[in-house]
Short mmCIF file of C-alpha atoms and ligand atoms in Angstrom, two decimals:
data_model
loop_
_atom_site.label_atom_id
_atom_site.label_comp_id
_atom_site.label_asym_id
_atom_site.label_seq_id
_atom_site.Cartn_x
_atom_site.Cartn_y
_atom_site.Cartn_z
CA UNK A 1 0.00 0.00 0.00
CA UNK A 2 1.43 3.33 -1.01
CA UNK A 3 1.25 6.39 1.12
CA UNK A 4 -1.13 8.85 -0.49
CA UNK A 5 0.77 11.88 -1.70
CA UNK A 6 0.17 14.90 0.45
CA UNK A 7 1.28 18.42 0.10
CA UNK A 8 4.77 19.02 1.40
CA UNK A 9 5.55 21.72 3.89
CA UNK A 10 6.77 25.14 2.91
CA UNK A 11 10.14 24.11 4.34
CA UNK A 12 10.28 21.11 2.07
CA UNK A 13 9.23 23.10 -0.97
CA UNK A 14 11.98 25.58 -0.24
CA UNK A 15 14.51 22.78 0.12
CA UNK A 16 13.41 21.16 -3.13
CA UNK A 17 13.57 24.44 -5.01
CA UNK A 18 17.05 25.06 -3.65
CA UNK A 19 18.07 21.62 -4.90
CA UNK A 20 16.62 22.40 -8.31
CA UNK A 21 18.41 25.75 -8.44
CA UNK A 22 21.63 23.98 -7.50
CA UNK A 23 21.17 21.58 -10.38
CA UNK A 24 20.57 24.28 -12.95
CA UNK A 25 23.37 26.47 -11.61
CA UNK A 26 25.87 23.78 -12.55
CA UNK A 27 27.01 24.54 -16.04
CA UNK A 28 28.54 21.10 -16.42
CA UNK A 29 26.50 17.99 -16.66
CA UNK A 30 29.34 15.71 -17.68
CA UNK A 31 32.23 14.02 -15.94
CA UNK A 32 34.78 13.12 -18.58
CA UNK A 33 37.89 10.96 -18.38
CA UNK A 34 39.22 8.70 -15.67
CA UNK A 35 38.23 5.15 -14.84
CA UNK A 36 34.47 4.76 -14.50
CA UNK A 37 33.35 1.88 -12.26
CA UNK A 38 29.66 1.46 -13.00
CA UNK A 39 28.63 -1.10 -10.34
CA UNK A 40 25.79 -2.04 -12.69
CA UNK A 41 26.58 -5.74 -12.84
CA UNK A 42 24.24 -8.30 -11.39
CA UNK A 43 25.57 -10.83 -8.91
CA UNK A 44 27.58 -8.53 -6.69
CA UNK A 45 30.24 -7.61 -9.22
CA UNK A 46 31.65 -4.18 -9.91
CA UNK A 47 29.97 -3.98 -13.30
CA UNK A 48 31.77 -2.41 -16.21
CA UNK A 49 35.09 -0.64 -15.71
CA UNK A 50 35.75 1.94 -18.42
CA UNK A 51 39.36 3.08 -18.81
CA UNK A 52 38.49 6.47 -20.30
CA UNK A 53 34.86 6.98 -19.49
CA UNK A 54 32.15 9.58 -19.39
CA UNK A 55 29.09 10.09 -17.22
CA UNK A 56 26.45 12.62 -18.26
CA UNK A 57 23.07 13.69 -16.88
CA UNK A 58 20.16 15.92 -17.74
CA UNK A 59 18.70 19.02 -16.09
CA UNK A 60 16.72 17.02 -13.53
CA UNK A 61 19.72 14.93 -12.47
CA UNK A 62 18.99 11.70 -14.31
CA UNK A 63 21.89 9.88 -15.95
CA UNK A 64 21.67 10.06 -19.74
CA UNK A 65 24.99 8.54 -20.74
CA UNK A 66 27.50 6.16 -19.17
CA UNK A 67 30.17 4.87 -21.53
CA UNK A 68 33.45 5.62 -23.28
CA UNK A 69 34.41 9.29 -23.35
CA UNK A 70 32.86 11.02 -26.37
CA UNK A 71 35.74 13.46 -26.64
CA UNK A 72 37.90 15.47 -24.28
CA UNK A 73 36.51 17.43 -21.36
CA UNK A 74 35.28 20.83 -22.46
CA UNK A 75 34.56 24.07 -20.64
CA UNK A 76 32.16 23.42 -17.80
CA UNK A 77 32.77 19.65 -17.77
CA UNK A 78 34.39 17.93 -14.81
CA UNK A 79 37.73 16.51 -15.96
CA UNK A 80 38.24 13.22 -14.11
CA UNK A 81 41.57 12.34 -15.69
CA UNK A 82 43.68 10.57 -13.06
CA UNK A 83 40.58 9.73 -11.02
CA UNK A 84 38.17 6.87 -10.47
CA UNK A 85 34.46 7.64 -10.92
CA UNK A 86 31.90 5.54 -9.10
CA UNK A 87 28.32 5.74 -7.80
CA UNK A 88 27.72 7.57 -4.53
CA UNK A 89 28.30 5.39 -1.48
CA UNK A 90 25.40 4.38 0.76
CA UNK A 91 25.92 4.30 4.52
CA UNK A 92 23.28 1.76 5.56
CA UNK A 93 23.39 2.39 9.31
CA UNK A 94 24.33 5.41 11.34
CA UNK A 95 23.09 7.80 14.02
CA UNK A 96 24.11 11.20 12.72
CA UNK A 97 23.36 13.28 15.81
CA UNK A 98 25.86 11.17 17.73
CA UNK A 99 28.75 12.75 15.86
CA UNK A 100 28.68 15.06 18.85
CA UNK A 101 29.93 12.06 20.91
CA UNK A 102 32.92 11.10 18.77
CA UNK A 103 35.64 9.83 21.09
CA UNK A 104 33.48 10.34 24.18
CA UNK A 105 33.51 6.67 25.27
CA UNK A 106 35.99 4.41 23.53
CA UNK A 107 36.94 1.31 25.45
CA UNK A 108 33.92 -0.48 26.86
CA UNK A 109 31.25 -2.97 25.83
CA UNK A 110 27.92 -1.98 24.32
CA UNK A 111 25.86 -1.97 27.51
CA UNK A 112 28.40 0.19 29.40
CA UNK A 113 28.83 2.41 26.35
CA UNK A 114 25.06 2.87 26.04
CA UNK A 115 24.98 4.10 29.63
CA UNK A 116 27.70 6.68 28.95
CA UNK A 117 25.98 7.79 25.78
CA UNK A 118 22.56 8.11 27.40
CA UNK A 119 23.99 10.29 30.16
CA UNK A 120 25.25 12.64 27.48
CA UNK A 121 22.24 12.46 25.17
CA UNK A 122 19.55 13.32 27.68
CA UNK A 123 21.13 16.77 27.97
CA UNK A 124 21.53 17.38 24.25
CA UNK A 125 19.52 20.36 23.03
CA UNK A 126 17.73 20.54 19.69
CA UNK A 127 20.61 22.74 18.53
CA UNK A 128 23.13 20.07 19.59
CA UNK A 129 21.28 17.40 17.59
CA UNK A 130 21.24 19.69 14.54
CA UNK A 131 24.95 20.43 14.99
CA UNK A 132 25.75 16.71 15.19
CA UNK A 133 23.66 16.08 12.08
CA UNK A 134 25.44 18.83 10.10
CA UNK A 135 28.81 17.44 11.15
CA UNK A 136 27.77 13.94 10.06
CA UNK A 137 26.53 15.27 6.71
CA UNK A 138 29.79 17.14 6.20
CA UNK A 139 31.92 14.09 6.99
CA UNK A 140 29.79 11.73 4.94
CA UNK A 141 29.50 13.82 1.80
CA UNK A 142 33.17 14.80 1.70
CA UNK A 143 34.12 11.11 2.01
CA UNK A 144 31.82 10.00 -0.80
CA UNK A 145 28.59 9.02 0.94
CA UNK A 146 25.50 10.35 -0.83
CA UNK A 147 22.72 8.42 0.92
CA UNK A 148 22.33 7.03 4.42
CA UNK A 149 19.98 5.25 6.83
CA UNK A 150 19.79 6.97 10.17
CA UNK A 151 18.13 6.11 13.46
CA UNK A 152 18.02 9.11 15.79
CA UNK A 153 15.91 12.07 16.83
CA UNK A 154 14.24 13.36 13.66
CA UNK A 155 11.75 16.11 12.92
CA UNK A 156 10.83 18.22 9.87
CA UNK A 157 13.51 20.83 10.60
CA UNK A 158 16.27 18.19 10.78
CA UNK A 159 15.04 16.52 7.59
CA UNK A 160 15.11 19.91 5.86
CA UNK A 161 18.81 20.21 6.81
CA UNK A 162 19.50 16.98 4.90
CA UNK A 163 17.47 18.11 1.89
CA UNK A 164 19.23 21.50 1.85
CA UNK A 165 22.63 19.80 2.02
CA UNK A 166 21.54 17.63 -0.93
CA UNK A 167 22.10 14.11 0.47
CA UNK A 168 19.46 11.38 0.60
CA UNK A 169 18.27 9.84 3.86
CA UNK A 170 16.03 7.11 5.15
CA UNK A 171 15.30 8.58 8.56
CA UNK A 172 14.08 6.25 11.30
CA UNK A 173 13.02 8.31 14.33
CA UNK A 174 14.32 6.30 17.29
CA UNK A 175 11.72 4.74 19.60
CA UNK A 176 12.73 3.19 22.91
CA UNK A 177 9.30 2.45 24.37
CA UNK A 178 5.90 4.07 24.58
CA UNK A 179 6.62 6.20 27.64
CA UNK A 180 10.38 6.69 27.17
CA UNK A 181 11.48 10.18 26.13
CA UNK A 182 14.62 9.48 24.13
CA UNK A 183 15.83 13.05 23.72
CA UNK A 184 14.30 15.23 26.46
CA UNK A 185 16.82 18.06 26.02
CA UNK A 186 15.86 18.32 22.38
CA UNK A 187 12.16 18.36 23.33
CA UNK A 188 11.77 14.92 21.79
CA UNK A 189 8.39 13.30 22.42
CA UNK A 190 7.88 10.00 24.22
CA UNK A 191 7.65 6.79 22.20
CA UNK A 192 3.94 7.22 21.57
CA UNK A 193 4.65 10.67 20.19
CA UNK A 194 7.55 9.45 18.05
CA UNK A 195 5.36 6.80 16.42
CA UNK A 196 2.72 9.41 15.60
CA UNK A 197 5.35 11.87 14.35
CA UNK A 198 6.92 9.18 12.14
CA UNK A 199 3.55 8.66 10.48
CA UNK A 200 3.08 12.42 9.98
CA UNK A 201 6.58 12.83 8.51
CA UNK A 202 6.11 9.80 6.23
CA UNK A 203 2.99 11.43 4.80
CA UNK A 204 4.66 14.84 4.51
CA UNK A 205 7.66 13.48 2.61
CA UNK A 206 5.84 10.81 0.57
CA UNK A 207 7.32 10.67 -2.91
CA UNK A 208 10.36 12.79 -1.98
CA UNK A 209 13.57 11.70 -3.69
CA UNK A 210 15.80 12.89 -0.84
CA UNK A 211 13.92 12.12 2.37
CA UNK A 212 12.13 8.92 3.27
CA UNK A 213 10.89 7.67 6.61
CA UNK A 214 11.01 4.32 8.37
CA UNK A 215 9.93 3.29 11.84
CA UNK A 216 12.92 3.05 14.17
CA UNK A 217 12.27 0.76 17.14
CA UNK A 218 15.69 0.73 18.80
CA UNK A 219 16.14 -2.91 19.86
CA UNK A 220 14.33 -5.80 21.59
CA UNK A 221 16.11 -4.98 24.85
CA UNK A 222 14.67 -1.45 24.92
CA UNK A 223 11.31 -1.92 23.12
CA UNK A 224 8.46 -4.07 24.37
CA UNK A 225 6.91 -6.87 22.30
CA UNK A 226 3.74 -4.79 22.13
CA UNK A 227 5.63 -1.91 20.56
CA UNK A 228 7.24 -4.12 17.89
CA UNK A 229 3.85 -5.64 17.01
CA UNK A 230 2.35 -2.15 16.89
CA UNK A 231 5.15 -0.91 14.61
CA UNK A 232 4.55 -3.83 12.23
CA UNK A 233 0.86 -2.92 11.96
CA UNK A 234 1.56 0.79 11.50
CA UNK A 235 4.26 0.17 8.88
CA UNK A 236 1.94 -2.13 6.91
CA UNK A 237 -0.83 0.45 7.02
CA UNK A 238 1.49 3.27 5.94
CA UNK A 239 3.53 1.34 3.37
CA UNK A 240 6.94 2.15 4.87
CA UNK A 241 9.73 0.02 6.29
CA UNK A 242 11.33 -0.57 9.67
CA UNK A 243 14.95 -0.09 10.72
CA UNK A 244 16.02 -1.76 13.96
CA UNK A 245 19.05 -3.17 15.78
CA UNK A 246 18.98 -6.97 16.15
CA UNK A 247 21.47 -9.44 17.65
CA UNK A 248 24.32 -6.97 18.06
CA UNK A 249 25.88 -8.64 21.12
CA UNK A 250 25.95 -12.00 22.85
CA UNK A 251 24.48 -10.30 25.92
CA UNK A 252 21.46 -9.11 23.93
CA UNK A 253 20.79 -12.62 22.65
CA UNK A 254 21.15 -14.12 26.13
CA UNK A 255 18.74 -11.59 27.67
CA UNK A 256 16.22 -12.14 24.87
CA UNK A 257 16.36 -15.90 25.33
CA UNK A 258 15.82 -15.47 29.08
CA UNK A 259 12.89 -13.11 28.67
CA UNK A 260 11.20 -14.52 25.61
CA UNK A 261 12.75 -17.95 25.03
CA UNK A 262 14.00 -17.13 21.53
CA UNK A 263 16.68 -15.12 19.74
CA UNK A 264 15.98 -11.44 18.94
CA UNK A 265 15.39 -12.25 15.26
CA UNK A 266 12.98 -15.09 16.05
CA UNK A 267 11.36 -12.83 18.66
CA UNK A 268 10.46 -10.06 16.23
CA UNK A 269 9.41 -12.57 13.62
CA UNK A 270 6.92 -13.97 16.10
CA UNK A 271 5.62 -10.43 16.58
CA UNK A 272 4.91 -10.05 12.86
CA UNK A 273 7.69 -7.56 12.13
CA UNK A 274 8.83 -9.28 8.94
CA UNK A 275 5.40 -8.82 7.38
CA UNK A 276 6.81 -5.42 6.33
CA UNK A 277 10.21 -4.49 4.81
CA UNK A 278 12.81 -4.62 7.60
CA UNK A 279 16.36 -3.31 7.45
CA UNK A 280 18.40 -4.86 10.27
CA UNK A 281 21.49 -3.33 11.82
CA UNK A 282 24.19 -5.82 12.86
CA UNK A 283 22.86 -9.43 13.10
CA UNK A 284 26.30 -10.21 14.57
CA UNK A 285 25.00 -13.13 16.61
CA UNK A 286 22.46 -14.45 14.09
CA UNK A 287 22.13 -18.23 14.38
CA UNK A 288 21.71 -20.44 11.30
CA UNK A 289 17.97 -20.42 12.05
CA UNK A 290 18.03 -16.61 12.23
CA UNK A 291 19.85 -16.41 8.91
CA UNK A 292 17.15 -18.62 7.36
CA UNK A 293 14.44 -16.31 8.74
CA UNK A 294 16.12 -13.18 7.35
CA UNK A 295 16.58 -14.83 3.95
CA UNK A 296 13.03 -16.16 3.78
CA UNK A 297 11.61 -12.78 4.78
CA UNK A 298 13.82 -10.73 2.48
CA UNK A 299 15.09 -8.57 5.35
CA UNK A 300 18.24 -6.63 4.53
CA UNK A 301 21.21 -6.39 6.89
CA UNK A 302 23.63 -3.52 7.44
CA UNK A 303 26.99 -4.99 8.35
CA UNK A 304 28.99 -2.53 10.48
CA UNK A 305 32.34 -4.23 11.02
CA UNK A 306 34.33 -1.34 12.50
CA UNK A 307 31.70 -0.57 15.14
CA UNK A 308 31.33 -4.28 15.93
CA UNK A 309 35.08 -4.60 16.38
CA UNK A 310 35.46 -1.42 18.42
CA UNK A 311 32.71 -2.38 20.86
CA UNK A 312 34.01 -5.96 20.97
CA UNK A 313 30.58 -7.14 19.87
CA UNK A 314 31.87 -9.98 17.73
CA UNK A 315 32.03 -10.91 14.06
CA UNK A 316 28.87 -11.18 11.99
CA UNK A 317 28.26 -14.41 10.02
CA UNK A 318 28.57 -12.42 6.82
CA UNK A 319 29.38 -15.36 4.58
CA UNK A 320 26.38 -17.34 5.84
CA UNK A 321 24.13 -14.30 5.38
CA UNK A 322 25.45 -13.74 1.86
CA UNK A 323 25.23 -17.40 0.88
CA UNK A 324 21.64 -17.56 2.13
CA UNK A 325 20.76 -14.64 -0.13
CA UNK A 326 20.19 -12.00 2.54
CA UNK A 327 20.51 -8.54 0.93
CA UNK A 328 23.65 -6.97 2.43
CA UNK A 329 24.83 -3.41 2.89
CA UNK A 330 27.58 -1.66 4.84
CA UNK A 331 27.27 0.94 7.58
CA UNK A 332 29.54 2.85 9.89
CA UNK A 333 27.16 2.96 12.85
CA UNK A 334 27.66 6.24 14.72
CA UNK A 335 30.82 8.28 15.05
CA UNK A 336 30.58 7.48 18.76
CA UNK A 337 31.34 3.79 18.14
CA UNK A 338 33.54 3.91 15.04
CA UNK A 339 34.91 6.80 15.22
CA UNK A 340 34.57 8.02 11.64
CA UNK A 341 31.83 7.96 9.02
CA UNK A 342 34.29 7.11 6.24
CA UNK A 343 32.63 4.19 4.48
CA UNK A 344 35.88 3.24 2.73
CA UNK A 345 37.03 1.84 6.08
CA UNK A 346 34.05 -0.52 6.15
CA UNK A 347 34.62 -1.53 2.51
CA UNK A 348 38.15 -2.63 3.40
CA UNK A 349 37.43 -4.07 6.84
CA UNK A 350 34.47 -6.25 5.85
CA UNK A 351 36.39 -8.63 3.57
CA UNK A 352 39.56 -8.60 5.68
CA UNK A 353 37.66 -9.53 8.84
CA UNK A 354 35.94 -12.48 7.16
CA UNK A 355 39.20 -13.61 5.58
CA UNK A 356 40.89 -13.58 8.97
CA UNK A 357 38.14 -15.57 10.64
CA UNK A 358 37.88 -18.09 7.81
CA UNK A 359 41.67 -18.19 7.18
CA UNK A 360 40.80 -17.87 3.52
CA UNK A 361 41.81 -15.00 1.22
CA UNK A 362 38.88 -15.20 -1.18
CA UNK A 363 35.93 -15.85 1.11
CA UNK A 364 34.77 -12.25 0.56
CA UNK A 365 36.02 -10.23 -2.42
CA UNK A 366 36.81 -6.53 -2.46
CA UNK A 367 34.38 -6.08 -5.34
CA UNK A 368 31.62 -7.61 -3.20
CA UNK A 369 32.24 -5.16 -0.39
CA UNK A 370 32.15 -2.30 -2.90
CA UNK A 371 28.83 -3.64 -4.20
CA UNK A 372 27.40 -3.77 -0.67
CA UNK A 373 28.43 -0.14 -0.19
CA UNK A 374 26.69 0.95 -3.40
CA UNK A 375 24.04 -1.24 -5.02
CA UNK A 376 23.44 -3.19 -1.82
CA UNK A 377 22.91 -0.08 0.26
CA UNK A 378 20.63 1.47 -2.35
CA UNK A 379 18.51 -1.67 -2.38
CA UNK A 380 18.40 -1.90 1.42
CA UNK A 381 17.27 1.72 1.70
CA UNK A 382 14.75 1.44 -1.12
CA UNK A 383 16.53 4.05 -3.24
CA UNK A 384 16.10 2.05 -6.43
CA UNK A 385 17.61 4.76 -8.62
CA UNK A 386 20.83 5.03 -6.60
CA UNK A 387 23.83 2.73 -6.24
CA UNK A 388 24.89 2.30 -9.86
CA UNK A 389 25.94 4.37 -12.86
CA UNK A 390 23.30 3.44 -15.42
CA UNK A 391 21.18 5.51 -17.78
CA UNK A 392 17.91 6.34 -16.01
CA UNK A 393 19.38 6.22 -12.49
CA UNK A 394 20.06 9.30 -10.42
CA UNK A 395 23.26 11.22 -11.12
CA UNK A 396 24.76 10.38 -7.72
CA UNK A 397 28.43 10.28 -8.66
CA UNK A 398 31.71 10.37 -6.77
CA UNK A 399 35.10 11.27 -8.22
CA UNK A 400 38.08 9.85 -6.30
CA UNK A 401 41.65 11.01 -6.86
CA UNK A 402 43.76 8.08 -8.04
CA UNK A 403 47.09 9.71 -8.84
CA UNK A 404 48.73 9.60 -5.41
CA UNK A 405 51.18 7.07 -3.92
CA UNK A 406 48.47 4.75 -2.55
CA UNK A 407 46.86 4.52 -5.98
CA UNK A 408 50.06 3.86 -7.89
CA UNK A 409 50.36 1.69 -9.88
CA UNK A 410 46.68 1.45 -10.75
CA UNK A 411 46.35 -2.04 -12.16
CA UNK A 412 42.74 -2.32 -11.11
CA UNK A 413 40.50 0.62 -10.07
CA UNK A 414 38.23 -1.75 -8.13
CA UNK A 415 41.18 -3.01 -6.09
CA UNK A 416 42.12 0.60 -5.35
CA UNK A 417 38.59 1.47 -4.20
CA UNK A 418 38.25 -1.66 -2.07
CA UNK A 419 41.65 -1.79 -0.39
CA UNK A 420 43.60 1.45 -0.73
CA UNK A 421 41.26 4.42 -1.17
CA UNK A 422 40.30 6.65 1.76
CA UNK A 423 37.50 9.11 2.14
CA UNK A 424 40.05 11.91 1.99
CA UNK A 425 40.76 10.90 -1.62
CA UNK A 426 37.26 11.99 -2.65
CA UNK A 427 37.48 15.07 -4.87
CA UNK A 428 34.00 15.74 -6.25
CA UNK A 429 30.51 14.60 -5.29
CA UNK A 430 27.34 15.08 -7.32
CA UNK A 431 23.87 14.08 -6.10
CA UNK A 432 20.94 14.25 -8.47
CA UNK A 433 23.05 16.38 -10.77
CA UNK A 434 23.82 18.94 -8.05
CA UNK A 435 27.47 19.38 -7.12
CA UNK A 436 27.82 19.02 -3.34
CA UNK A 437 31.63 18.71 -3.16
CA UNK A 438 34.19 20.25 -5.50
CA UNK A 439 37.93 19.80 -5.08
CA UNK A 440 37.34 18.30 -1.66
CA UNK A 441 35.34 21.25 -0.34
CA UNK A 442 31.67 21.03 0.60
CA UNK A 443 29.56 23.55 -1.31
CA UNK A 444 26.26 23.13 0.52
CA UNK A 445 27.57 22.95 4.10
CA UNK A 446 29.62 25.59 5.91
CA UNK A 447 32.60 23.57 7.13
CA UNK A 448 34.14 26.21 9.38
CA UNK A 449 30.84 27.05 11.07
CA UNK A 450 29.94 23.38 11.57
CA UNK A 451 33.29 22.43 13.11
CA UNK A 452 33.26 25.45 15.37
CA UNK A 453 29.69 24.85 16.57
CA UNK A 454 30.29 21.18 17.31
CA UNK A 455 33.61 21.73 19.03
CA UNK A 456 32.12 24.35 21.35
CA UNK A 457 28.82 22.52 21.99
CA UNK A 458 30.55 19.17 22.45
CA UNK A 459 32.96 20.59 24.99
CA UNK A 460 30.14 22.19 26.95
CA UNK A 461 28.03 19.03 26.93
CA UNK A 462 30.94 16.79 27.90
CA UNK A 463 31.62 18.97 30.92
CA UNK A 464 27.97 19.37 31.88
CA UNK A 465 27.45 15.59 31.72
CA UNK A 466 30.47 14.68 33.80
ZN1 ZN B 501 23.40 1.57 15.67
#
C-alpha cells in the first residue's frame, strides 16, 4: 500500500527548489575521463570498468549517458583524468546526531557504552542534535557518501537540513518504548509521540527523492513486544519500512532468550515484524535459524564491522548471510562507536575480517564489499535509482583522486577502491546532478561554522554531563 501523496511543507518546498536551483546552476553535466566503475553488474560484481569513461546527466539529475568518453573534457565539464568515478556510497546504518559524541567513550562494551551515551544524550539540546547532524553530513559527503539510513531524533527541521545539504536519507526516528522520552533536552516526544510523528513525517515526505521515513524501534532490549507488534501494523498500514538493531551482542541474545525464550530475530518474527520491509542493523549473533528467517523474509542487513570490532561485539556471520541470499549493505554505525563515518574503512574491513576468521583469502572479495556499499545499500534503503551508474538512475556520482602514492600503480580501479582508497581521496561529489563537493570542499555545508559549533557545543556538553 502506497502512502497517499500529500502536500509538502513550505520548508520542504523551499529545500526542493534550492536543490533544483543547485542543479541548474551547474554549467557542467558531464564528468569526462578517468576510470568509470559502473557497479551495474548483477551478482555482486563491480559492473563495467571503463578506462576512459564519461558520465552525463540531464537538467533534472537523471543519468543520460555512461560509456566511453565522447571526446575530451570541455569548458564546464568535470575533468576526471587521473581519477576513479563511481556511484555515490550508501551508509546503511548510522546515528548522525551522535557525531557530537565522537571519542566520548571508547573502550567499553555496548551496555556500558550505552549508559555513557545516554547520560550525554539526555542533555543534548535541539541545537546540539542539529549540529551533530550537520557534522555527520559534512563528513559523509566529503568522504563520498551520498545516501544514508539513520536512526536518531528526527523532525521536519532536521530533515530539511539533509534536503538543503543535498544528500538522501532514510530517517528512522528512534523509539525506545511508549513512555520513554529518548531526547528530552531536544524536546523529543515520548515513544507514543515518536510513532505518531513518524507517520506524519512519512505522509509529509511521501514521494520525496531525498527524504524517506522508516519506523525506528531501537532494539528488543529497549522496546516491548507490544511496541514491535504495533510498529509492524503501522508500517503495513502506511507502506513504509522498519529499521532496527537486532542481535548486536551476545548479551542481547542471552537476555532475549531469558525473557522470551527465543533469539531477537525469532522474537520479532513472532511479533509479525517481517510482514513489512525490515532493514536490520548488525545481526552479529544471528544463528543459522536466524539467517534462514532473514533470507526467507527478504530482510536486509547492514553490516557494520568497525563498530562491531570497536565495541568488541563480535564478528557477523557475513558469509552465511550472503550465501543464504540475505541482501547486504555496509554501515559505519555512529561516530561514537567507530569513530569516523568514512565508508571506505568498512569496505576494506568487511572482507579482511571475514578472511581472517575463515583463514581464507577469497571468502569475501573486495568487489563484493564495494557492491554492498553501493548497489546493496541502495537496495536496502529502497533508493532504487541510486547505487549504480546506469542511464535512467540518479546522477549520484563520486570522483576519487587516483594519482597519489596509494593509488600507484593502478592495475585495477576496483582493487584501489576496495583496499587502498580513503574518504580523503574523494574530490568531487554530485547528487541528483547537483554538485555538493568540488575539489574536496563542501559547497552546501559551511565547514568552518559546523566544526566550530560542534567543538564548542561538544565541549560544553561533555563537561555538563560529567
Ligand atoms: Zn546503531
